[in-house]
Amino acid sequence: MERAKRIELAKRIIAMVDANEVEYCDEPAVELDIDRFVGRERFEKEKELFFLNRTQLLAYSADIPEPGDYYATEIAGKPILLVRGRDGRARAFLNACRHRGAQLAEGCGKAASFVCPYHAWTFALNGDLVGVPNRKAFDGLLEDRGLVELPCVETMGFLLVHPKPDGAIDADEFFGPIKDHLAGYHFENLRLVKEFSTKARINWKHAVDGGVEGYHVPFLHPETVGPMTLQQFQHLDFGLHHTLVSAMPQIMELKDKPEEEWPEYCHFSVSNAIFPNSVVIAGEAMAIFQRSDPADAPGECNYIFRLYGWGKEPTEEQAARDAYVADMLIKVAMDEDMKIQSNSQVMMEAGAVPSIILGRREQNVLRMHQNYDRLIGHNPDVALAAE
């Protein structure tokens, strides 16, 4: 989003605060079946259609900033190894040795090569097989035995990966109309501050829903981020992708300042849900990357929450501030958001919740679930009638 558009959006928020108004969407509230959170058949269909056969926004460039840096992650259970090669190029591989399938790397770090812990087969940063003990024992079967490379495109500070070796990535098509909006936030100018990951007791969609829905903020977060956030949330619809704009009370101070003195972010942050399950957030304090990959059951996901500071070389004061804010946001995510989302998941699985309702202040969630249903051919009215 260009600065002029940020200023226009800030003016809209200020006017709504002055008028004591909040945003409601034109679409009516809807009742939806809970099979979307607990059903095994739907869960498997979503994994296949949304994750294992589509381009994914898997990380930031800041996750592998320098040659030799690597980051081991996943796409719906498929192990992925992101690597920055000596040539500076970002690559993606299946994170498994081509001998007998052992995992090569865990977490993130820096390496000159990858050595399998099982039999010490060694792979270069570009995926080539460069070392095999007792090579002659394999009778010429080692040709083309490098790591399985996946399509990977780096753009605007994001790493896009297709989980199929023969897949194709069209970054313009993937981002669609949200591309220009994201480009204005300069995600390429980040550095990793802290990260947290866990197996969460939620369906993957709960985390995405919470990332771009502001209706809950003053109620669930009354002593943390709630007081820092106005209720005049703005909702931007980019087709498969959606954005929540959250303003701080300081935005009202801009009324008395010339526009050329307004800060870069105009005292609001943007939470962007990138289909299917990546939430990328930019604000004055820091940036966030959240991803919730389907695990082994509908009510489980592998949850990733990573936090980033702006600028590659922070001052000591900036680094301390970033660490403090990161700790606070991890606490909010786990002790408040994840706690209530897990509670909802357990209630659904227990049969205590026959359906859910999404109202006209939950615009992004409503539209995302309409997209999910459309893409898998699900009719919620038929599902509700059958219950």
Coordinates of N, CA and C in Angstrom, one line a residue, residues 129-300:
L129 N 24.4 -34.1 -4.4 CA 25.0 -35.1 -3.5 C 26.5 -35.0 -3.7
V130 N 27.3 -34.7 -2.7 CA 28.7 -34.5 -2.9 C 29.6 -35.4 -2.0
G131 N 28.9 -36.2 -1.2 CA 29.7 -37.1 -0.4 C 28.9 -38.4 0.0
V132 N 29.6 -39.6 -0.3 CA 28.9 -40.8 0.1 C 30.0 -41.8 0.6
P133 N 30.0 -42.2 1.8 CA 31.0 -43.2 2.3 C 30.9 -44.5 1.5
N134 N 32.0 -45.0 1.1 CA 32.0 -46.3 0.4 C 31.1 -46.2 -0.9
R135 N 31.4 -45.1 -1.7 CA 30.6 -44.9 -2.8 C 30.5 -46.1 -3.8
K136 N 31.6 -46.9 -3.9 CA 31.6 -47.9 -4.9 C 30.6 -49.0 -4.5
A137 N 30.0 -49.0 -3.3 CA 29.1 -50.0 -2.8 C 27.7 -49.9 -3.5
F138 N 27.5 -48.7 -4.2 CA 26.2 -48.5 -4.7 C 26.1 -48.7 -6.2
D139 N 27.1 -49.3 -6.8 CA 27.0 -49.8 -8.2 C 26.4 -48.9 -9.2
G140 N 26.8 -47.6 -9.1 CA 26.4 -46.7 -10.2 C 25.0 -46.1 -10.0
L141 N 24.4 -46.3 -8.9 CA 23.0 -45.9 -8.7 C 22.9 -44.5 -8.1
L142 N 24.0 -43.8 -8.0 CA 24.0 -42.5 -7.3 C 23.8 -41.3 -8.3
E143 N 23.7 -41.5 -9.6 CA 23.4 -40.4 -10.5 C 22.1 -39.8 -10.2
D144 N 22.0 -38.5 -10.3 CA 20.7 -37.8 -10.0 C 20.1 -38.1 -8.6
R145 N 21.0 -38.2 -7.7 CA 20.5 -38.6 -6.3 C 20.7 -37.4 -5.4
G146 N 20.6 -36.2 -5.9 CA 20.6 -35.0 -5.1 C 19.3 -34.8 -4.4
L147 N 19.2 -33.8 -3.6 CA 17.9 -33.5 -2.9 C 16.8 -33.2 -3.9
V148 N 15.6 -33.6 -3.6 CA 14.4 -33.3 -4.4 C 14.1 -31.8 -4.3
E149 N 14.3 -31.1 -5.4 CA 14.1 -29.6 -5.4 C 12.7 -29.3 -5.7
L150 N 12.1 -28.3 -5.0 CA 10.8 -27.8 -5.2 C 10.8 -26.4 -5.9
P151 N 9.8 -26.1 -6.7 CA 9.8 -24.7 -7.2 C 9.8 -23.7 -6.1
C152 N 10.6 -22.6 -6.2 CA 10.7 -21.6 -5.1 C 10.9 -20.3 -5.8
V153 N 10.1 -19.3 -5.4 CA 10.3 -17.9 -5.9 C 10.4 -17.0 -4.8
E154 N 11.4 -16.1 -4.9 CA 11.5 -15.0 -3.8 C 11.1 -13.7 -4.4
T155 N 10.2 -13.0 -3.7 CA 9.7 -11.7 -4.2 C 9.2 -10.9 -3.1
M156 N 9.5 -9.6 -3.0 CA 8.9 -8.7 -2.1 C 9.2 -9.1 -0.6
G157 N 10.3 -9.9 -0.4 CA 10.6 -10.3 0.9 C 9.9 -11.6 1.4
F158 N 9.2 -12.2 0.4 CA 8.5 -13.5 0.7 C 9.1 -14.6 0.0
L159 N 9.0 -15.8 0.5 CA 9.4 -17.0 -0.2 C 8.2 -17.9 -0.5
L160 N 7.9 -18.1 -1.8 CA 6.8 -18.9 -2.2 C 7.4 -20.2 -2.7
V161 N 6.7 -21.3 -2.2 CA 7.1 -22.7 -2.5 C 5.9 -23.5 -3.0
H162 N 6.1 -24.3 -4.1 CA 5.1 -25.2 -4.5 C 5.5 -26.6 -4.0
P163 N 4.6 -27.3 -3.3 CA 5.0 -28.6 -2.7 C 5.2 -29.7 -3.7
K164 N 4.9 -29.5 -5.0 CA 5.2 -30.6 -6.0 C 6.4 -30.3 -6.8
P165 N 7.3 -31.2 -7.0 CA 8.5 -30.9 -7.8 C 8.2 -30.4 -9.2
D166 N 7.1 -30.9 -9.8 CA 6.8 -30.5 -11.1 C 5.8 -29.3 -11.1
G167 N 5.5 -28.7 -9.9 CA 4.6 -27.6 -9.8 C 5.2 -26.3 -10.5
A168 N 4.3 -25.3 -10.6 CA 4.7 -24.1 -11.2 C 4.2 -22.9 -10.3
I169 N 5.0 -21.9 -10.2 CA 4.7 -20.7 -9.4 C 4.6 -19.5 -10.3
D170 N 3.4 -18.9 -10.3 CA 3.2 -17.6 -10.9 C 2.9 -16.6 -9.8
A171 N 3.9 -15.8 -9.4 CA 3.8 -14.9 -8.2 C 2.7 -13.9 -8.4
D172 N 2.6 -13.4 -9.6 CA 1.5 -12.4 -9.8 C 0.1 -13.0 -9.7
E173 N 0.0 -14.2 -10.2 CA -1.3 -14.9 -10.1 C -1.6 -15.3 -8.6
F174 N -0.6 -15.7 -7.9 CA -0.7 -16.1 -6.5 C -1.2 -14.9 -5.7
F175 N -0.5 -13.8 -5.8 CA -0.9 -12.7 -4.9 C -2.2 -11.9 -5.4
G176 N -2.3 -11.9 -6.8 CA -3.5 -11.2 -7.3 C -3.5 -9.7 -6.9
P177 N -4.6 -9.2 -6.5 CA -4.7 -7.7 -6.2 C -4.1 -7.3 -4.9
I178 N -3.7 -8.3 -4.1 CA -3.1 -7.9 -2.8 C -1.6 -7.6 -3.0
K179 N -1.0 -7.8 -4.2 CA 0.4 -7.6 -4.4 C 0.9 -6.2 -4.1
D180 N 0.2 -5.2 -4.7 CA 0.6 -3.8 -4.5 C 0.4 -3.4 -3.1
H181 N -0.6 -3.9 -2.4 CA -0.8 -3.6 -1.0 C 0.4 -4.1 -0.2
L182 N 0.8 -5.3 -0.4 CA 1.9 -5.9 0.4 C 3.2 -5.2 0.1
A183 N 3.4 -4.8 -1.2 CA 4.7 -4.3 -1.6 C 5.1 -3.0 -0.9
G184 N 4.0 -2.2 -0.5 CA 4.3 -1.0 0.2 C 4.8 -1.1 1.6
Y185 N 4.8 -2.3 2.2 CA 5.3 -2.5 3.6 C 6.7 -3.0 3.7
H186 N 7.3 -3.3 2.6 CA 8.8 -3.6 2.5 C 9.2 -4.7 3.5
F187 N 8.5 -5.9 3.3 CA 8.8 -7.0 4.1 C 10.3 -7.5 3.8
E188 N 10.9 -7.0 2.8 CA 12.3 -7.4 2.5 C 13.3 -6.8 3.5
N189 N 12.8 -5.9 4.4 CA 13.6 -5.1 5.3 C 13.5 -5.6 6.7
L190 N 13.5 -6.9 6.9 CA 13.2 -7.5 8.2 C 14.4 -8.3 8.7
R191 N 14.4 -8.5 10.1 CA 15.4 -9.5 10.7 C 14.6 -10.2 11.8
L192 N 14.9 -11.5 11.9 CA 14.2 -12.4 12.8 C 14.6 -12.0 14.3
V193 N 13.6 -11.8 15.1 CA 13.9 -11.5 16.5 C 13.6 -12.7 17.4
K194 N 12.4 -13.4 17.3 CA 12.1 -14.5 18.1 C 11.2 -15.4 17.3
E195 N 11.1 -16.7 17.7 CA 10.1 -17.6 17.1 C 9.6 -18.6 18.1
F196 N 8.4 -19.0 17.8 CA 7.7 -20.0 18.7 C 7.0 -20.9 17.8
S197 N 7.0 -22.2 18.1 CA 6.3 -23.2 17.4 C 5.8 -24.3 18.3
T198 N 4.7 -24.9 18.0 CA 4.1 -25.9 18.9 C 3.0 -26.7 18.1
K199 N 2.7 -27.9 18.6 CA 1.5 -28.6 18.0 C 0.3 -28.1 18.8
A200 N -0.6 -27.4 18.1 CA -1.7 -26.8 18.8 C -3.0 -27.6 18.7
R201 N -3.8 -27.5 19.7 CA -5.0 -28.3 19.7 C -6.2 -27.5 19.1
I202 N -6.0 -27.2 17.8 CA -7.0 -26.4 17.1 C -7.0 -26.9 15.6
N203 N -8.1 -26.7 14.9 CA -8.1 -26.9 13.5 C -7.3 -25.7 12.9
W204 N -6.7 -25.9 11.8 CA -5.8 -24.8 11.3 C -6.5 -23.5 11.0
K205 N -7.8 -23.6 10.7 CA -8.6 -22.4 10.3 C -8.8 -21.5 11.5
H206 N -8.8 -22.0 12.7 CA -9.0 -21.1 13.9 C -7.9 -20.1 14.0
A207 N -6.7 -20.4 13.7 CA -5.6 -19.5 13.8 C -5.7 -18.4 12.7
V208 N -6.1 -18.8 11.5 CA -6.2 -17.8 10.4 C -7.4 -16.9 10.8
D209 N -8.5 -17.5 11.2 CA -9.7 -16.6 11.6 C -9.3 -15.6 12.6
G210 N -8.6 -16.0 13.7 CA -8.2 -15.1 14.7 C -7.3 -14.0 14.3
G211 N -6.5 -14.3 13.2 CA -5.5 -13.3 12.8 C -6.0 -12.1 12.0
V212 N -7.3 -12.2 11.5 CA -7.8 -11.1 10.7 C -9.2 -10.8 11.1
E213 N -9.5 -11.0 12.4 CA -10.8 -10.6 13.0 C -10.6 -9.8 14.2
G214 N -11.1 -8.6 14.2 CA -10.9 -7.6 15.3 C -12.0 -7.6 16.3
Y215 N -13.2 -8.2 16.0 CA -14.4 -8.1 16.9 C -14.1 -8.6 18.3
H216 N -13.1 -9.5 18.4 CA -12.8 -10.1 19.8 C -11.9 -9.3 20.6
V217 N -11.1 -8.4 20.0 CA -10.0 -7.8 20.6 C -10.2 -7.1 22.0
P218 N -11.2 -6.2 22.1 CA -11.4 -5.6 23.4 C -11.9 -6.6 24.5
F219 N -12.4 -7.7 24.1 CA -13.0 -8.6 25.1 C -12.0 -9.7 25.5
L220 N -11.3 -10.2 24.5 CA -10.3 -11.3 24.9 C -9.0 -10.7 25.4
H221 N -8.7 -9.5 25.0 CA -7.4 -8.9 25.3 C -7.5 -7.6 26.1
P222 N -8.3 -7.6 27.2 CA -8.6 -6.3 27.9 C -7.4 -5.7 28.6
E223 N -6.3 -6.5 28.9 CA -5.2 -6.0 29.6 C -3.9 -6.0 28.8
T224 N -4.0 -6.4 27.5 CA -2.8 -6.5 26.7 C -3.0 -5.6 25.5
V225 N -3.3 -6.2 24.3 CA -3.4 -5.4 23.1 C -4.8 -4.7 23.0
G226 N -5.7 -5.0 23.8 CA -7.0 -4.4 23.7 C -7.0 -2.9 23.9
P227 N -6.4 -2.4 24.9 CA -6.3 -0.9 25.1 C -5.5 -0.2 24.1
M228 N -4.6 -0.9 23.4 CA -3.8 -0.3 22.3 C -4.5 -0.2 21.0
T229 N -5.7 -0.7 20.9 CA -6.4 -0.9 19.6 C -7.8 -0.2 19.6
L230 N -8.0 0.6 18.6 CA -9.4 1.2 18.4 C -10.3 0.1 17.8
Q231 N -11.6 0.3 18.0 CA -12.6 -0.7 17.4 C -13.0 -0.4 16.0
Q232 N -12.4 0.7 15.5 CA -12.7 1.1 14.1 C -11.9 0.3 13.1
F233 N -12.0 -1.0 13.1 CA -11.2 -1.9 12.2 C -11.7 -1.7 10.8
Q234 N -10.8 -1.8 9.8 CA -11.1 -1.8 8.4 C -10.8 -3.2 7.8
H235 N -11.6 -3.6 6.9 CA -11.5 -4.9 6.3 C -11.4 -4.8 4.8
L236 N -10.3 -5.3 4.2 CA -10.0 -5.2 2.8 C -10.1 -6.6 2.2
D237 N -10.9 -6.7 1.1 CA -11.1 -7.9 0.4 C -10.3 -8.0 -0.8
F238 N -9.4 -9.0 -0.9 CA -8.6 -9.2 -2.1 C -8.8 -10.5 -2.8
G239 N -10.0 -11.0 -2.7 CA -10.4 -12.2 -3.3 C -10.1 -13.4 -2.4
L240 N -9.1 -14.2 -2.7 CA -8.7 -15.3 -1.8 C -7.9 -14.7 -0.5
H241 N -7.4 -13.5 -0.6 CA -6.6 -13.0 0.5 C -7.4 -11.8 1.2
H242 N -7.2 -11.6 2.5 CA -7.9 -10.6 3.2 C -7.0 -9.9 4.2
T243 N -7.4 -8.6 4.4 CA -6.6 -7.8 5.3 C -7.4 -7.2 6.4
L244 N -6.9 -7.2 7.6 CA -7.5 -6.4 8.8 C -6.6 -5.3 9.1
V245 N -7.2 -4.1 9.1 CA -6.4 -2.9 9.5 C -6.8 -2.5 10.9
S246 N -5.8 -2.4 11.8 CA -6.1 -2.1 13.2 C -5.3 -0.9 13.6
A247 N -6.1 0.1 14.1 CA -5.5 1.4 14.4 C -5.2 1.6 15.9
M248 N -4.2 2.3 16.3 CA -3.9 2.6 17.7 C -4.5 4.0 18.0
P249 N -4.8 4.2 19.3 CA -5.4 5.5 19.7 C -4.6 6.7 19.2
Q250 N -3.3 6.6 19.0 CA -2.5 7.7 18.6 C -2.8 8.2 17.2
I251 N -3.6 7.5 16.5 CA -4.0 7.9 15.1 C -4.8 9.2 15.2
M252 N -5.4 9.5 16.3 CA -6.2 10.7 16.5 C -5.4 11.9 16.6
E253 N -4.1 11.8 17.0 CA -3.2 12.9 17.1 C -2.8 13.4 15.7
L254 N -3.1 12.7 14.6 CA -2.7 13.1 13.3 C -3.6 14.2 12.8
K255 N -4.8 14.4 13.4 CA -5.7 15.4 12.9 C -5.1 16.8 12.9
D256 N -4.2 17.0 13.9 CA -3.7 18.4 14.0 C -2.3 18.5 13.4
K257 N -1.9 17.6 12.6 CA -0.6 17.6 12.0 C -0.7 17.7 10.5
P258 N 0.2 18.4 9.8 CA 0.2 18.3 8.3 C 0.5 16.9 7.8
E259 N -0.1 16.5 6.7 CA 0.1 15.1 6.2 C 1.5 14.7 6.0
E260 N 2.4 15.7 5.6 CA 3.8 15.4 5.4 C 4.5 15.0 6.6
E261 N 3.9 15.3 7.8 CA 4.5 14.9 9.1 C 3.9 13.6 9.6
W262 N 3.0 13.0 8.9 CA 2.4 11.8 9.4 C 3.4 10.7 9.3
P263 N 3.5 9.8 10.3 CA 4.5 8.7 10.3 C 4.2 7.7 9.2
E264 N 5.2 6.9 8.8 CA 5.1 6.0 7.7 C 3.9 5.1 7.8
Y265 N 3.6 4.6 9.0 CA 2.5 3.6 9.1 C 1.2 4.2 9.6
C266 N 1.2 5.5 9.8 CA 0.0 6.2 10.2 C -0.7 5.6 11.4
H267 N 0.1 5.1 12.3 CA -0.4 4.5 13.5 C -1.4 3.4 13.3
F268 N -1.3 2.6 12.3 CA -2.1 1.4 12.2 C -1.2 0.2 11.7
S269 N -1.7 -1.0 11.9 CA -1.0 -2.2 11.4 C -2.0 -2.9 10.5
V270 N -1.4 -3.8 9.7 CA -2.2 -4.6 8.7 C -1.9 -6.1 9.0
S271 N -2.9 -6.9 9.2 CA -2.8 -8.3 9.3 C -3.4 -8.9 8.0
N272 N -2.5 -9.6 7.2 CA -2.9 -10.1 5.9 C -3.0 -11.6 5.9
A273 N -4.2 -12.2 5.7 CA -4.4 -13.6 5.6 C -4.1 -14.0 4.1
I274 N -3.0 -14.7 3.9 CA -2.7 -15.1 2.5 C -3.1 -16.6 2.4
F275 N -4.0 -16.9 1.4 CA -4.6 -18.2 1.3 C -3.5 -19.2 1.1
P276 N -3.6 -20.4 1.8 CA -4.7 -20.7 2.6 C -4.5 -20.4 4.1
N277 N -3.2 -20.3 4.6 CA -3.1 -20.3 6.1 C -2.0 -19.5 6.6
S278 N -1.4 -18.6 5.8 CA -0.3 -17.8 6.2 C -0.8 -16.4 6.6
V279 N -0.5 -15.9 7.8 CA -0.9 -14.5 8.2 C 0.4 -13.7 8.3
V280 N 0.5 -12.7 7.5 CA 1.7 -11.8 7.5 C 1.3 -10.4 8.0
I281 N 1.9 -9.9 9.0 CA 1.5 -8.7 9.7 C 2.6 -7.7 9.7
A282 N 2.3 -6.5 9.4 CA 3.2 -5.3 9.4 C 2.6 -4.2 10.3
G283 N 3.5 -3.7 11.2 CA 3.1 -2.6 12.0 C 4.3 -1.8 12.4
E284 N 4.0 -0.7 13.1 CA 5.2 0.2 13.5 C 6.2 -0.5 14.3
A285 N 5.7 -1.4 15.3 CA 6.6 -2.0 16.2 C 7.4 -3.1 15.6
M286 N 6.7 -4.0 14.9 CA 7.4 -5.1 14.2 C 6.5 -5.8 13.3
A287 N 7.1 -6.9 12.6 CA 6.3 -7.7 11.7 C 6.2 -9.1 12.3
I288 N 5.2 -9.8 11.8 CA 4.9 -11.2 12.4 C 4.6 -12.1 11.2
F289 N 5.0 -13.4 11.3 CA 4.6 -14.4 10.4 C 4.0 -15.5 11.2
Q290 N 2.7 -15.8 10.9 CA 2.0 -16.9 11.5 C 1.6 -18.0 10.5
R291 N 1.8 -19.2 10.8 CA 1.3 -20.3 9.9 C 0.8 -21.4 10.7
S292 N -0.3 -22.0 10.3 CA -1.0 -23.1 11.0 C -1.2 -24.3 10.0
D293 N -0.3 -25.2 10.0 CA -0.4 -26.3 9.0 C -1.2 -27.5 9.6
P294 N -2.1 -28.1 8.8 CA -2.9 -29.2 9.3 C -1.9 -30.3 9.7
A295 N -2.2 -30.9 10.9 CA -1.4 -32.0 11.4 C -2.1 -33.3 11.1
D296 N -2.2 -34.2 12.1 CA -2.7 -35.6 11.8 C -4.2 -35.8 12.0
A297 N -4.8 -34.8 12.6 CA -6.3 -34.9 12.9 C -6.9 -33.5 12.7
P298 N -8.2 -33.4 12.4 CA -8.9 -32.1 12.2 C -8.6 -31.1 13.3
G299 N -8.5 -31.6 14.5 CA -8.4 -30.7 15.7 C -6.9 -30.5 16.1
E300 N -6.0 -30.7 15.2 CA -4.6 -30.4 15.5 C -3.9 -29.7 14.3

